[in-house]
Amino acid sequence: NLDTMVRIRIGSDDDEDRVQVNALDLPDAHSAQVMEQVIHVALEVGAQGYEGHPVGTIFVVGSSPTVMELSRQITLNPFHGMSESERNVMDPTIRDALKTFAVLDGAFVVREDGTVLAAGRYLQSGKSEARLPMGLGARHRSAAAMTAAVPGAIAVTVSQTTGTVRVFRDGDIALELRQTARRL
């Protein structure tokens, strides 16, 4: 079971407008700052969509060699060919790119240090034992299955329907953040 405290500040245009995950019991290799940024991007995608249209997506953070083995590229990877320093979620430009590329089918794969390895990945972990609440579809099932199959992988999903952001760990929902207002 995870002990979690989340602070969300809405309505500020400064750098303080961010999600702070103070105690998510992350595996040692994970960076809390990277998880904060990924969750923040997910919240923005859920609230804003893309060009006025609702968007859903998945970010899988951690255990990236195994996640890459258990997934396959289904669209062109917009991060292919970029240097590692140019594709880190700590960079505001890359966070904006993540929001733009969230319209692509498939998941983002992010290394523990924040380096985005790929976008447009089809997750095929093979495990489907996830027990999810009614109403959650293939995106959430894929995220849950990947985190059940790959120790250390954490998945963050955005529901296209509601904009709700869910964090999956070990096949279960570890955190759920509902949108209070959507600009769609």
Backbone as numpy.savetxt, mean C-alpha at the origin, in Angstrom:
# Nx Ny Nz CAx CAy CAz Cx Cy Cz
-1.30 -10.08 17.53 -2.14 -8.90 17.53 -1.26 -7.66 17.53
-1.63 -6.66 16.76 -0.84 -5.45 16.66 -1.38 -4.38 17.58
-0.50 -3.66 18.22 -0.87 -2.47 18.97 -0.58 -1.28 18.08
-1.59 -0.48 17.80 -1.44 0.58 16.83 -1.98 1.90 17.35
-1.25 2.96 17.07 -1.75 4.29 17.33 -1.50 5.08 16.05
-2.54 5.71 15.55 -2.43 6.46 14.32 -2.94 7.87 14.58
-2.18 8.85 14.10 -2.64 10.23 14.18 -2.76 10.74 12.76
-3.94 11.26 12.42 -4.17 11.78 11.08 -4.57 13.24 11.23
-3.85 14.10 10.54 -4.20 15.52 10.54 -4.64 15.87 9.14
-5.83 16.41 9.03 -6.39 16.78 7.73 -6.54 18.30 7.69
-6.33 18.87 6.50 -6.60 20.29 6.33 -5.39 21.19 6.48
-4.21 20.65 6.47 -3.00 21.45 6.58 -2.21 21.29 5.29
-1.57 22.36 4.85 -0.77 22.30 3.63 0.72 22.18 3.91
1.08 22.00 5.19 2.50 21.92 5.50 2.95 20.47 5.65
4.22 20.30 5.97 4.80 18.96 6.07 4.26 18.17 7.25
3.56 18.82 8.16 3.01 18.13 9.32 1.79 17.30 8.97
1.23 17.48 7.76 0.03 16.76 7.35 0.44 15.35 6.91
0.55 14.43 7.86 0.98 13.08 7.54 0.45 12.11 8.57
0.46 10.88 8.20 0.04 9.83 9.11 1.26 9.42 9.92
1.08 9.24 11.20 2.18 8.75 12.03 1.78 7.42 12.64
2.50 6.39 12.27 2.27 5.07 12.84 3.29 4.94 13.96
2.82 5.10 15.19 3.73 5.14 16.32 4.11 3.77 16.85
3.22 2.80 16.71 3.53 1.48 17.28 2.84 0.40 16.47
3.34 0.12 15.28 2.73 -0.89 14.42 3.41 -2.25 14.57
4.37 -2.37 15.47 5.07 -3.62 15.69 5.63 -4.16 14.37
6.34 -3.29 13.66 6.89 -3.66 12.36 8.05 -4.64 12.52
8.23 -5.53 11.55 9.43 -6.38 11.56 10.68 -5.50 11.56
11.78 -6.01 12.07 13.02 -5.23 12.23 13.48 -4.55 10.95
13.33 -5.20 9.81 13.83 -4.64 8.56 13.00 -3.46 8.05
11.79 -3.30 8.54 10.89 -2.24 8.06 11.21 -0.90 8.68
10.95 0.15 7.92 11.10 1.52 8.39 9.72 2.09 8.70
9.54 2.62 9.90 8.26 3.25 10.26 7.97 4.43 9.35
8.99 5.18 8.97 8.80 6.33 8.10 8.30 5.91 6.73
8.82 4.80 6.22 8.36 4.30 4.92 6.90 3.89 5.02
6.53 3.17 6.08 5.13 2.76 6.24 4.22 3.97 6.37
4.66 5.00 7.10 3.87 6.23 7.22 3.60 6.83 5.85
4.63 6.89 5.02 4.48 7.50 3.69 3.57 6.66 2.80
3.71 5.33 2.84 2.86 4.47 2.02 1.40 4.60 2.45
1.15 4.61 3.76 -0.22 4.75 4.25 -0.77 6.12 3.89
0.05 7.14 3.98 -0.40 8.49 3.62 -0.79 8.56 2.13
0.05 7.98 1.27 -0.28 7.95 -0.17 -1.59 7.20 -0.38
-1.74 6.07 0.30 -2.98 5.29 0.17 -4.19 6.11 0.60
-4.08 6.84 1.70 -5.18 7.69 2.15 -5.52 8.76 1.12
-4.49 9.34 0.51 -4.74 10.35 -0.52 -5.40 9.75 -1.76
-4.96 8.56 -2.16 -5.59 7.88 -3.30 -7.04 7.59 -2.98
-7.31 7.11 -1.76 -8.68 6.81 -1.36 -9.57 8.04 -1.30
-9.01 9.16 -0.89 -9.79 10.39 -0.76 -9.97 11.10 -2.09
-8.93 11.11 -2.93 -8.95 11.93 -4.13 -9.17 11.16 -5.42
-8.84 9.88 -5.42 -8.93 9.14 -6.68 -7.95 9.69 -7.69
-8.29 9.56 -8.95 -7.45 10.10 -10.01 -8.34 10.83 -11.00
-8.09 12.11 -11.16 -8.87 12.96 -12.07 -10.37 12.80 -11.83
-10.75 12.76 -10.57 -12.16 12.72 -10.22 -12.81 11.35 -10.26
-12.03 10.32 -10.51 -12.57 8.95 -10.57 -12.02 8.13 -9.41
-12.87 7.32 -8.76 -12.38 6.49 -7.65 -11.34 5.48 -8.15
-10.33 5.25 -7.31 -9.25 4.34 -7.65 -8.99 3.44 -6.45
-8.70 2.18 -6.73 -8.25 1.25 -5.70 -6.89 0.72 -6.08
-6.10 0.34 -5.09 -4.77 -0.17 -5.39 -4.24 -0.99 -4.22
-3.06 -1.59 -4.43 -2.36 -2.36 -3.39 -0.89 -1.95 -3.39
-0.36 -1.77 -2.19 1.08 -1.61 -1.99 1.53 -2.79 -1.12
2.54 -3.53 -1.55 3.11 -4.60 -0.73 4.50 -4.16 -0.34
4.71 -4.01 0.97 5.97 -3.50 1.50 6.68 -4.63 2.25
7.94 -4.84 1.89 8.76 -5.82 2.60 8.80 -7.18 1.94
9.83 -7.94 2.30 10.06 -9.28 1.74 9.96 -9.26 0.23
10.48 -8.21 -0.38 10.28 -7.98 -1.81 10.84 -9.07 -2.73
11.98 -9.73 -2.42 12.40 -10.79 -3.35 11.34 -11.89 -3.48
10.76 -12.29 -2.36 9.74 -13.34 -2.40 8.46 -12.82 -3.04
8.08 -11.59 -2.73 6.88 -11.01 -3.34 7.05 -10.93 -4.86
8.23 -10.55 -5.31 8.47 -10.48 -6.76 8.40 -11.88 -7.38
8.90 -12.90 -6.67 8.81 -14.28 -7.17 7.37 -14.75 -7.25
6.53 -14.32 -6.31 5.14 -14.76 -6.24 4.19 -13.78 -6.95
4.73 -13.00 -7.88 3.90 -12.08 -8.65 4.48 -12.00 -10.06
3.69 -11.44 -10.94 4.20 -11.27 -12.31 3.74 -9.93 -12.85
4.52 -9.41 -13.76 4.24 -8.10 -14.35 3.08 -8.23 -15.32
2.04 -7.40 -15.15 0.89 -7.45 -16.07 0.74 -6.18 -16.89
1.46 -5.12 -16.51 1.48 -3.89 -17.30 2.92 -3.41 -17.35
3.17 -2.41 -18.14 4.50 -1.82 -18.20 4.86 -1.26 -16.83
6.05 -1.55 -16.33 6.50 -1.05 -15.03 7.07 0.36 -15.23
6.38 1.40 -14.76 6.86 2.76 -14.98 8.13 3.09 -14.21
8.54 2.25 -13.28 9.75 2.50 -12.49 10.96 1.78 -13.05
10.76 0.95 -14.06 11.86 0.20 -14.68 12.88 1.17 -15.28
14.14 0.93 -15.00 15.21 1.74 -15.57 15.59 2.96 -14.75
14.81 3.27 -13.72 15.15 4.41 -12.85 16.14 3.93 -11.79
17.04 4.81 -11.38 17.97 4.43 -10.32 17.21 4.32 -9.00
17.76 3.56 -8.07 17.09 3.37 -6.77 16.87 4.70 -6.05
17.81 5.61 -6.17 17.66 6.89 -5.48 16.52 7.73 -6.06
16.12 7.43 -7.29 15.05 8.18 -7.95 13.67 7.58 -7.73
13.57 6.47 -7.00 12.27 5.82 -6.85 11.99 5.39 -5.41
12.24 6.30 -4.49 12.01 6.01 -3.08 10.79 6.78 -2.60
9.93 6.11 -1.82 8.68 6.73 -1.35 8.92 7.91 -0.41
10.14 8.09 0.05 10.42 9.25 0.89 10.51 10.53 0.05
10.62 10.38 -1.27 10.70 11.52 -2.19 9.28 11.95 -2.60
8.91 13.21 -2.36 7.55 13.68 -2.71 7.20 13.47 -4.19
8.18 13.55 -5.07 7.91 13.34 -6.50 7.46 11.91 -6.76
8.08 10.95 -6.09 7.70 9.54 -6.26 6.34 9.30 -5.64
6.04 9.92 -4.52 4.71 9.76 -3.92 3.64 10.27 -4.88
3.90 11.37 -5.55 2.94 11.86 -6.56 2.82 10.87 -7.71
3.94 10.27 -8.12 3.91 9.27 -9.19 3.10 8.05 -8.76
3.24 7.64 -7.50 2.46 6.50 -7.00 0.97 6.79 -7.12
0.56 8.00 -6.77 -0.87 8.36 -6.87 -1.33 8.31 -8.32
-0.49 8.75 -9.23 -0.83 8.73 -10.66 -0.91 7.30 -11.17
0.09 6.47 -10.83 0.15 5.11 -11.34 -0.79 4.16 -10.61
-1.49 4.63 -9.59 -2.48 3.79 -8.89 -3.61 3.36 -9.83
-3.77 4.05 -10.96 -4.81 3.66 -11.91 -4.44 2.39 -12.67
-3.16 2.01 -12.64 -2.73 0.79 -13.33 -3.29 -0.44 -12.62
-3.61 -1.47 -13.38 -3.95 -2.75 -12.76 -2.73 -3.29 -12.06
-2.97 -3.99 -10.96 -1.87 -4.65 -10.27 -1.38 -3.88 -9.07
-0.42 -4.48 -8.38 0.10 -3.97 -7.12 1.45 -3.29 -7.30
1.75 -2.41 -6.35 3.09 -1.84 -6.21 3.87 -2.76 -5.28
5.15 -2.98 -5.57 6.03 -3.73 -4.68 7.09 -2.75 -4.20
7.18 -2.61 -2.86 8.08 -1.64 -2.25 9.00 -2.37 -1.27
10.29 -2.12 -1.41 11.26 -2.71 -0.49 11.15 -2.02 0.88
11.61 -2.67 1.94 11.51 -2.13 3.30 12.10 -0.74 3.44
13.12 -0.42 2.63 13.76 0.89 2.73 13.03 1.96 1.93
11.91 1.59 1.30 11.10 2.56 0.56 11.32 2.58 -0.93
12.25 1.79 -1.44 12.50 1.75 -2.88 11.36 1.02 -3.57
10.75 1.70 -4.54 9.66 1.10 -5.32 10.30 0.22 -6.39
10.02 -1.08 -6.32 10.59 -2.01 -7.28 9.74 -2.14 -8.53
8.42 -2.09 -8.35 7.56 -2.30 -9.51 6.15 -1.78 -9.23
5.46 -1.50 -10.31 4.02 -1.23 -10.29 3.41 -2.16 -11.33
2.14 -2.44 -11.19 1.47 -3.30 -12.17 1.79 -4.77 -12.01
1.93 -5.26 -10.76 2.23 -6.67 -10.51 0.96 -7.41 -10.13
0.79 -8.58 -10.72 -0.32 -9.49 -10.38 0.18 -10.40 -9.27
-0.48 -10.33 -8.11 -0.09 -11.13 -6.95 -0.68 -12.53 -7.08
0.17 -13.54 -7.04 -0.29 -14.93 -7.20 0.36 -15.81 -6.16
0.04 -15.55 -4.90 0.70 -16.27 -3.81 0.25 -17.71 -3.71
-0.94 -18.03 -4.21 -1.42 -19.39 -4.13 -2.19 -19.70 -2.86
-2.06 -18.86 -1.85 -2.81 -19.07 -0.60 -4.12 -18.30 -0.68
-5.21 -18.98 -0.38 -6.50 -18.31 -0.45 -7.33 -18.56 0.81
-6.65 -18.84 1.92 -7.35 -19.16 3.15 -7.79 -17.93 3.93
-7.64 -16.76 3.36 -7.96 -15.53 4.08 -9.45 -15.48 4.42
-9.72 -15.14 5.67 -11.10 -14.96 6.12 -11.34 -13.46 6.23
-11.98 -12.92 5.22 -12.21 -11.49 5.18 -13.68 -11.17 5.40
-13.97 -9.98 5.88 -15.38 -9.58 6.02 -16.09 -9.58 4.66
-17.37 -9.81 4.70 -18.16 -9.78 3.46 -18.01 -8.40 2.82
-18.01 -8.39 1.50 -17.94 -7.13 0.76 -16.55 -6.77 0.28
-15.53 -7.45 0.79 -14.18 -7.18 0.31 -13.88 -8.11 -0.85
-13.31 -7.55 -1.91 -13.15 -8.32 -3.14 -11.74 -8.83 -3.39
-11.44 -9.01 -4.65 -10.20 -9.65 -5.09 -8.95 -8.89 -4.64
-8.99 -7.58 -4.66 -7.82 -6.79 -4.25 -7.46 -7.12 -2.79
-8.46 -7.11 -1.93 -8.21 -7.37 -0.51 -7.81 -8.83 -0.28
-8.43 -9.74 -1.00 -8.11 -11.16 -0.88 -6.67 -11.41 -1.31
-6.25 -10.77 -2.39 -4.86 -10.91 -2.87 -3.87 -10.38 -1.84
-4.19 -9.24 -1.25 -3.31 -8.64 -0.25 -3.21 -9.55 0.98
-4.35 -10.04 1.44 -4.36 -10.92 2.60 -3.58 -12.20 2.31
-3.80 -12.79 1.14 -3.13 -14.04 0.78 -1.62 -13.84 0.67
-1.19 -12.73 0.09 0.25 -12.48 -0.05 0.90 -12.34 1.32
0.25 -11.63 2.24 0.85 -11.45 3.56 0.80 -12.74 4.38
-0.16 -13.60 4.10 -0.21 -14.91 4.76 0.90 -15.82 4.25
1.22 -15.71 2.97 2.21 -16.58 2.35 3.65 -16.10 2.55
3.83 -14.80 2.76 5.18 -14.24 2.80 5.42 -13.56 4.15
6.16 -14.22 5.03 6.46 -13.60 6.33 7.18 -12.26 6.13
6.75 -11.27 6.87 7.38 -9.95 6.78 6.78 -9.02 5.74
5.93 -9.54 4.87 5.28 -8.67 3.89 4.07 -8.00 4.54
3.91 -6.72 4.29 2.77 -5.96 4.77 2.12 -5.34 3.55
0.81 -5.52 3.43 0.09 -4.98 2.28 -0.84 -3.87 2.73
-0.90 -2.82 1.93 -1.80 -1.70 2.17 -2.72 -1.61 0.96
-4.03 -1.71 1.21 -4.99 -1.65 0.11 -5.82 -0.39 0.21
-6.30 0.05 -0.95 -7.26 1.14 -1.04 -8.49 0.58 -1.73
-9.65 0.68 -1.08 -10.89 0.23 -1.68 -11.35 1.24 -2.71
-11.58 0.76 -3.93 -12.07 1.66 -4.97 -13.48 2.16 -4.64
-14.27 1.34 -3.99 -15.66 1.69 -3.68 -15.77 2.73 -2.58
-15.05 2.53 -1.48 -15.23 3.39 -0.31 -14.04 4.29 -0.01
-12.88 4.00 -0.58 -11.67 4.75 -0.26 -11.02 4.30 1.04
-11.58 3.29 1.69 -11.03 2.79 2.95 -9.65 2.19 2.72
-8.74 2.49 3.62 -7.37 1.96 3.56 -7.25 0.88 4.62
-6.79 -0.29 4.19 -6.59 -1.41 5.12 -5.14 -1.87 5.04
-4.58 -2.18 6.20 -3.23 -2.71 6.28 -3.34 -4.18 6.67
-2.73 -5.06 5.87 -2.77 -6.51 6.10 -1.42 -6.99 6.57
-1.45 -7.89 7.55 -0.23 -8.54 8.03 -0.59 -9.96 8.42
0.20 -10.92 8.00 -0.02 -12.33 8.31 -1.42 -12.78 7.91
-1.94 -12.24 6.82 -3.24 -12.65 6.29 -4.44 -11.99 6.91
-4.23 -11.13 7.89 -5.33 -10.49 8.59 -5.29 -8.98 8.44
-6.43 -8.34 8.66 -6.48 -6.88 8.68 -5.89 -6.42 10.00
-4.80 -5.66 9.93 -4.13 -5.16 11.12 -4.55 -3.73 11.45
-5.03 -3.01 10.45 -5.41 -1.61 10.62 -6.41 -1.25 9.54
-7.43 -0.50 9.90 -8.42 -0.04 8.93 -8.65 1.45 9.16
-8.51 2.24 8.09 -8.70 3.68 8.15 -9.79 4.07 7.15
-10.92 4.48 7.67 -12.05 4.86 6.81 -11.94 6.34 6.43
-12.33 6.64 5.22 -12.34 8.03 4.76 -13.53 8.75 5.37
-13.30 9.96 5.87 -14.42 10.74 6.39 -15.04 11.59 5.29
-14.27 11.94 4.32 -14.80 12.73 3.19 -14.00 12.38 1.94
-14.70 12.17 0.85 -14.05 11.90 -0.42 -14.33 13.03 -1.37
-13.33 13.44 -2.09 -13.48 14.54 -3.05 -13.77 13.99 -4.44
-14.75 13.12 -4.56 -15.05 12.53 -5.85 -16.43 12.94 -6.31
